[in-house]
């Protein structure tokens, strides 16, 4: 993965918009689905926990599917790049102990991975 410069204000604005859209969709979707299920299948004892839970889970799945469809859209360029970068950095940091040992033995690939981790981490911190 190559490190690229991103427009930090655009990234933050688009991330905030995406978070707001997800919150609204989760609220409306889970409430709407659970109310529809309660209307169609009322429970005589009055508890509707399973319908509410099904509404939340189905809304999360629907948001995930929609995001996966639109993740390559130009609006989400910076957001999806930073998420992919964080994923890569997480994978590297899980293996950091082995990478440090390998770099002490002179392994060039381990040194490159460590250098990428340090550079990428500083880039992610700057994006905040």
C-alpha positions as protocol buffer text, in pm:
chain_id: "A"
residue {
  index: 1
  type: UNK
  ca { x: 0 y: 0 z: 0 }
}
residue {
  index: 2
  type: UNK
  ca { x: 132 y: 340 z: -92 }
}
residue {
  index: 3
  type: UNK
  ca { x: 107 y: 635 z: 141 }
}
residue {
  index: 4
  type: UNK
  ca { x: -64 y: 926 z: -27 }
}
residue {
  index: 5
  type: UNK
  ca { x: -141 y: 1279 z: 84 }
}
residue {
  index: 6
  type: UNK
  ca { x: -508 y: 1341 z: 152 }
}
residue {
  index: 7
  type: UNK
  ca { x: -703 y: 1660 z: 203 }
}
residue {
  index: 8
  type: UNK
  ca { x: -755 y: 1649 z: 578 }
}
residue {
  index: 9
  type: UNK
  ca { x: -1045 y: 1894 z: 589 }
}
residue {
  index: 10
  type: UNK
  ca { x: -1228 y: 1704 z: 313 }
}
residue {
  index: 11
  type: UNK
  ca { x: -1158 y: 1375 z: 494 }
}
residue {
  index: 12
  type: UNK
  ca { x: -1296 y: 1506 z: 824 }
}
residue {
  index: 13
  type: UNK
  ca { x: -1602 y: 1664 z: 658 }
}
residue {
  index: 14
  type: UNK
  ca { x: -1685 y: 1348 z: 463 }
}
residue {
  index: 15
  type: UNK
  ca { x: -1628 y: 1126 z: 768 }
}
residue {
  index: 16
  type: UNK
  ca { x: -1863 y: 1343 z: 976 }
}
residue {
  index: 17
  type: UNK
  ca { x: -2127 y: 1330 z: 703 }
}
residue {
  index: 18
  type: UNK
  ca { x: -2090 y: 952 z: 677 }
}
residue {
  index: 19
  type: UNK
  ca { x: -2121 y: 910 z: 1054 }
}
residue {
  index: 20
  type: UNK
  ca { x: -2433 y: 1129 z: 1062 }
}
residue {
  index: 21
  type: UNK
  ca { x: -2591 y: 936 z: 774 }
}
residue {
  index: 22
  type: UNK
  ca { x: -2517 y: 604 z: 946 }
}
residue {
  index: 23
  type: UNK
  ca { x: -2669 y: 724 z: 1274 }
}
residue {
  index: 24
  type: UNK
  ca { x: -2985 y: 850 z: 1105 }
}
residue {
  index: 25
  type: UNK
  ca { x: -3019 y: 535 z: 891 }
}
residue {
  index: 26
  type: UNK
  ca { x: -2962 y: 311 z: 1192 }
}
residue {
  index: 27
  type: UNK
  ca { x: -3223 y: 496 z: 1396 }
}
residue {
  index: 28
  type: UNK
  ca { x: -3488 y: 515 z: 1124 }
}
residue {
  index: 29
  type: UNK
  ca { x: -3417 y: 167 z: 988 }
}
residue {
  index: 30
  type: UNK
  ca { x: -3414 y: -16 z: 1320 }
}
residue {
  index: 31
  type: UNK
  ca { x: -3718 y: 169 z: 1450 }
}
residue {
  index: 32
  type: UNK
  ca { x: -3913 y: 125 z: 1126 }
}
residue {
  index: 33
  type: UNK
  ca { x: -3830 y: -244 z: 1082 }
}
residue {
  index: 34
  type: UNK
  ca { x: -3901 y: -329 z: 1445 }
}
residue {
  index: 35
  type: UNK
  ca { x: -4232 y: -139 z: 1442 }
}
residue {
  index: 36
  type: UNK
  ca { x: -4335 y: -314 z: 1121 }
}
residue {
  index: 37
  type: UNK
  ca { x: -4251 y: -654 z: 1272 }
}
residue {
  index: 38
  type: UNK
  ca { x: -4436 y: -570 z: 1594 }
}
residue {
  index: 39
  type: UNK
  ca { x: -4738 y: -463 z: 1390 }
}
residue {
  index: 40
  type: UNK
  ca { x: -4731 y: -780 z: 1177 }
}
residue {
  index: 41
  type: UNK
  ca { x: -4652 y: -1022 z: 1461 }
}
residue {
  index: 42
  type: UNK
  ca { x: -4772 y: -879 z: 1795 }
}
residue {
  index: 43
  type: UNK
  ca { x: -4671 y: -1062 z: 2110 }
}
residue {
  index: 44
  type: UNK
  ca { x: -4948 y: -1124 z: 2365 }
}
residue {
  index: 45
  type: UNK
  ca { x: -4709 y: -1094 z: 2661 }
}
residue {
  index: 46
  type: UNK
  ca { x: -4604 y: -741 z: 2555 }
}
residue {
  index: 47
  type: UNK
  ca { x: -4231 y: -795 z: 2517 }
}
residue {
  index: 48
  type: UNK
  ca { x: -4089 y: -721 z: 2175 }
}
residue {
  index: 49
  type: UNK
  ca { x: -3717 y: -752 z: 2245 }
}
residue {
  index: 50
  type: UNK
  ca { x: -3654 y: -1002 z: 1966 }
}
residue {
  index: 51
  type: UNK
  ca { x: -3827 y: -778 z: 1708 }
}
residue {
  index: 52
  type: UNK
  ca { x: -3629 y: -474 z: 1824 }
}
residue {
  index: 53
  type: UNK
  ca { x: -3306 y: -672 z: 1809 }
}
residue {
  index: 54
  type: UNK
  ca { x: -3392 y: -800 z: 1461 }
}
residue {
  index: 55
  type: UNK
  ca { x: -3461 y: -442 z: 1349 }
}
residue {
  index: 56
  type: UNK
  ca { x: -3121 y: -322 z: 1472 }
}
residue {
  index: 57
  type: UNK
  ca { x: -2932 y: -618 z: 1323 }
}
residue {
  index: 58
  type: UNK
  ca { x: -3106 y: -590 z: 987 }
}
residue {
  index: 59
  type: UNK
  ca { x: -3038 y: -214 z: 976 }
}
residue {
  index: 60
  type: UNK
  ca { x: -2669 y: -270 z: 1046 }
}
residue {
  index: 61
  type: UNK
  ca { x: -2654 y: -533 z: 773 }
}
residue {
  index: 62
  type: UNK
  ca { x: -2830 y: -303 z: 528 }
}
residue {
  index: 63
  type: UNK
  ca { x: -2593 y: -14 z: 607 }
}
residue {
  index: 64
  type: UNK
  ca { x: -2295 y: -247 z: 564 }
}
residue {
  index: 65
  type: UNK
  ca { x: -2419 y: -373 z: 227 }
}
residue {
  index: 66
  type: UNK
  ca { x: -2484 y: -19 z: 103 }
}
residue {
  index: 67
  type: UNK
  ca { x: -2142 y: 97 z: 221 }
}
residue {
  index: 68
  type: UNK
  ca { x: -1971 y: -196 z: 47 }
}
residue {
  index: 69
  type: UNK
  ca { x: -2150 y: -104 z: -276 }
}
residue {
  index: 70
  type: UNK
  ca { x: -2045 y: 263 z: -259 }
}
residue {
  index: 71
  type: UNK
  ca { x: -1701 y: 231 z: -95 }
}
residue {
  index: 72
  type: UNK
  ca { x: -1522 y: 317 z: -421 }
}
residue {
  index: 73
  type: UNK
  ca { x: -1732 y: 629 z: -483 }
}
residue {
  index: 74
  type: UNK
  ca { x: -1533 y: 954 z: -510 }
}
residue {
  index: 75
  type: UNK
  ca { x: -1710 y: 1094 z: -203 }
}
residue {
  index: 76
  type: UNK
  ca { x: -1552 y: 819 z: 8 }
}
residue {
  index: 77
  type: UNK
  ca { x: -1198 y: 823 z: -140 }
}
residue {
  index: 78
  type: UNK
  ca { x: -1024 y: 965 z: 166 }
}
residue {
  index: 79
  type: UNK
  ca { x: -1242 y: 783 z: 418 }
}
residue {
  index: 80
  type: UNK
  ca { x: -1196 y: 439 z: 265 }
}
residue {
  index: 81
  type: UNK
  ca { x: -822 y: 504 z: 212 }
}
residue {
  index: 82
  type: UNK
  ca { x: -772 y: 592 z: 580 }
}
residue {
  index: 83
  type: UNK
  ca { x: -976 y: 288 z: 686 }
}
residue {
  index: 84
  type: UNK
  ca { x: -764 y: 60 z: 465 }
}
residue {
  index: 85
  type: UNK
  ca { x: -446 y: 222 z: 597 }
}
residue {
  index: 86
  type: UNK
  ca { x: -557 y: 170 z: 957 }
}
residue {
  index: 87
  type: UNK
  ca { x: -632 y: -193 z: 876 }
}
residue {
  index: 88
  type: UNK
  ca { x: -283 y: -244 z: 732 }
}
residue {
  index: 89
  type: UNK
  ca { x: -120 y: -70 z: 1027 }
}
residue {
  index: 90
  type: UNK
  ca { x: -318 y: -288 z: 1267 }
}
residue {
  index: 91
  type: UNK
  ca { x: -194 y: -601 z: 1090 }
}
residue {
  index: 92
  type: UNK
  ca { x: 165 y: -477 z: 1112 }
}
residue {
  index: 93
  type: UNK
  ca { x: 140 y: -379 z: 1478 }
}
residue {
  index: 94
  type: UNK
  ca { x: 11 y: -725 z: 1568 }
}
residue {
  index: 95
  type: UNK
  ca { x: 333 y: -871 z: 1429 }
}
residue {
  index: 96
  type: UNK
  ca { x: 564 y: -596 z: 1553 }
}
residue {
  index: 97
  type: UNK
  ca { x: 750 y: -816 z: 1801 }
}
residue {
  index: 98
  type: UNK
  ca { x: 845 y: -1064 z: 1527 }
}
residue {
  index: 99
  type: UNK
  ca { x: 929 y: -779 z: 1290 }
}
residue {
  index: 100
  type: UNK
  ca { x: 1163 y: -622 z: 1547 }
}
residue {
  index: 101
  type: UNK
  ca { x: 1343 y: -951 z: 1597 }
}
residue {
  index: 102
  type: UNK
  ca { x: 1375 y: -1002 z: 1221 }
}
residue {
  index: 103
  type: UNK
  ca { x: 1502 y: -647 z: 1170 }
}
residue {
  index: 104
  type: UNK
  ca { x: 1774 y: -702 z: 1432 }
}
residue {
  index: 105
  type: UNK
  ca { x: 1887 y: -998 z: 1221 }
}
residue {
  index: 106
  type: UNK
  ca { x: 1904 y: -775 z: 914 }
}
residue {
  index: 107
  type: UNK
  ca { x: 1581 y: -867 z: 734 }
}
residue {
  index: 108
  type: UNK
  ca { x: 1515 y: -583 z: 488 }
}
residue {
  index: 109
  type: UNK
  ca { x: 1145 y: -662 z: 447 }
}
residue {
  index: 110
  type: UNK
  ca { x: 1093 y: -641 z: 822 }
}
residue {
  index: 111
  type: UNK
  ca { x: 1274 y: -305 z: 830 }
}
residue {
  index: 112
  type: UNK
  ca { x: 1054 y: -176 z: 547 }
}
residue {
  index: 113
  type: UNK
  ca { x: 739 y: -292 z: 727 }
}
residue {
  index: 114
  type: UNK
  ca { x: 848 y: -116 z: 1046 }
}
residue {
  index: 115
  type: UNK
  ca { x: 934 y: 201 z: 855 }
}
residue {
  index: 116
  type: UNK
  ca { x: 597 y: 187 z: 677 }
}
residue {
  index: 117
  type: UNK
  ca { x: 427 y: 143 z: 1014 }
}
residue {
  index: 118
  type: UNK
  ca { x: 595 y: 448 z: 1166 }
}
residue {
  index: 119
  type: UNK
  ca { x: 533 y: 665 z: 859 }
}
residue {
  index: 120
  type: UNK
  ca { x: 173 y: 546 z: 820 }
}
residue {
  index: 121
  type: UNK
  ca { x: 97 y: 596 z: 1187 }
}
residue {
  index: 122
  type: UNK
  ca { x: 217 y: 956 z: 1174 }
}
residue {
  index: 123
  type: UNK
  ca { x: 6 y: 1012 z: 860 }
}
residue {
  index: 124
  type: UNK
  ca { x: -304 y: 873 z: 1032 }
}
residue {
  index: 125
  type: UNK
  ca { x: -244 y: 1091 z: 1337 }
}
residue {
  index: 126
  type: UNK
  ca { x: -212 y: 1397 z: 1113 }
}
residue {
  index: 127
  type: UNK
  ca { x: -547 y: 1315 z: 949 }
}
residue {
  index: 128
  type: UNK
  ca { x: -722 y: 1356 z: 1282 }
}
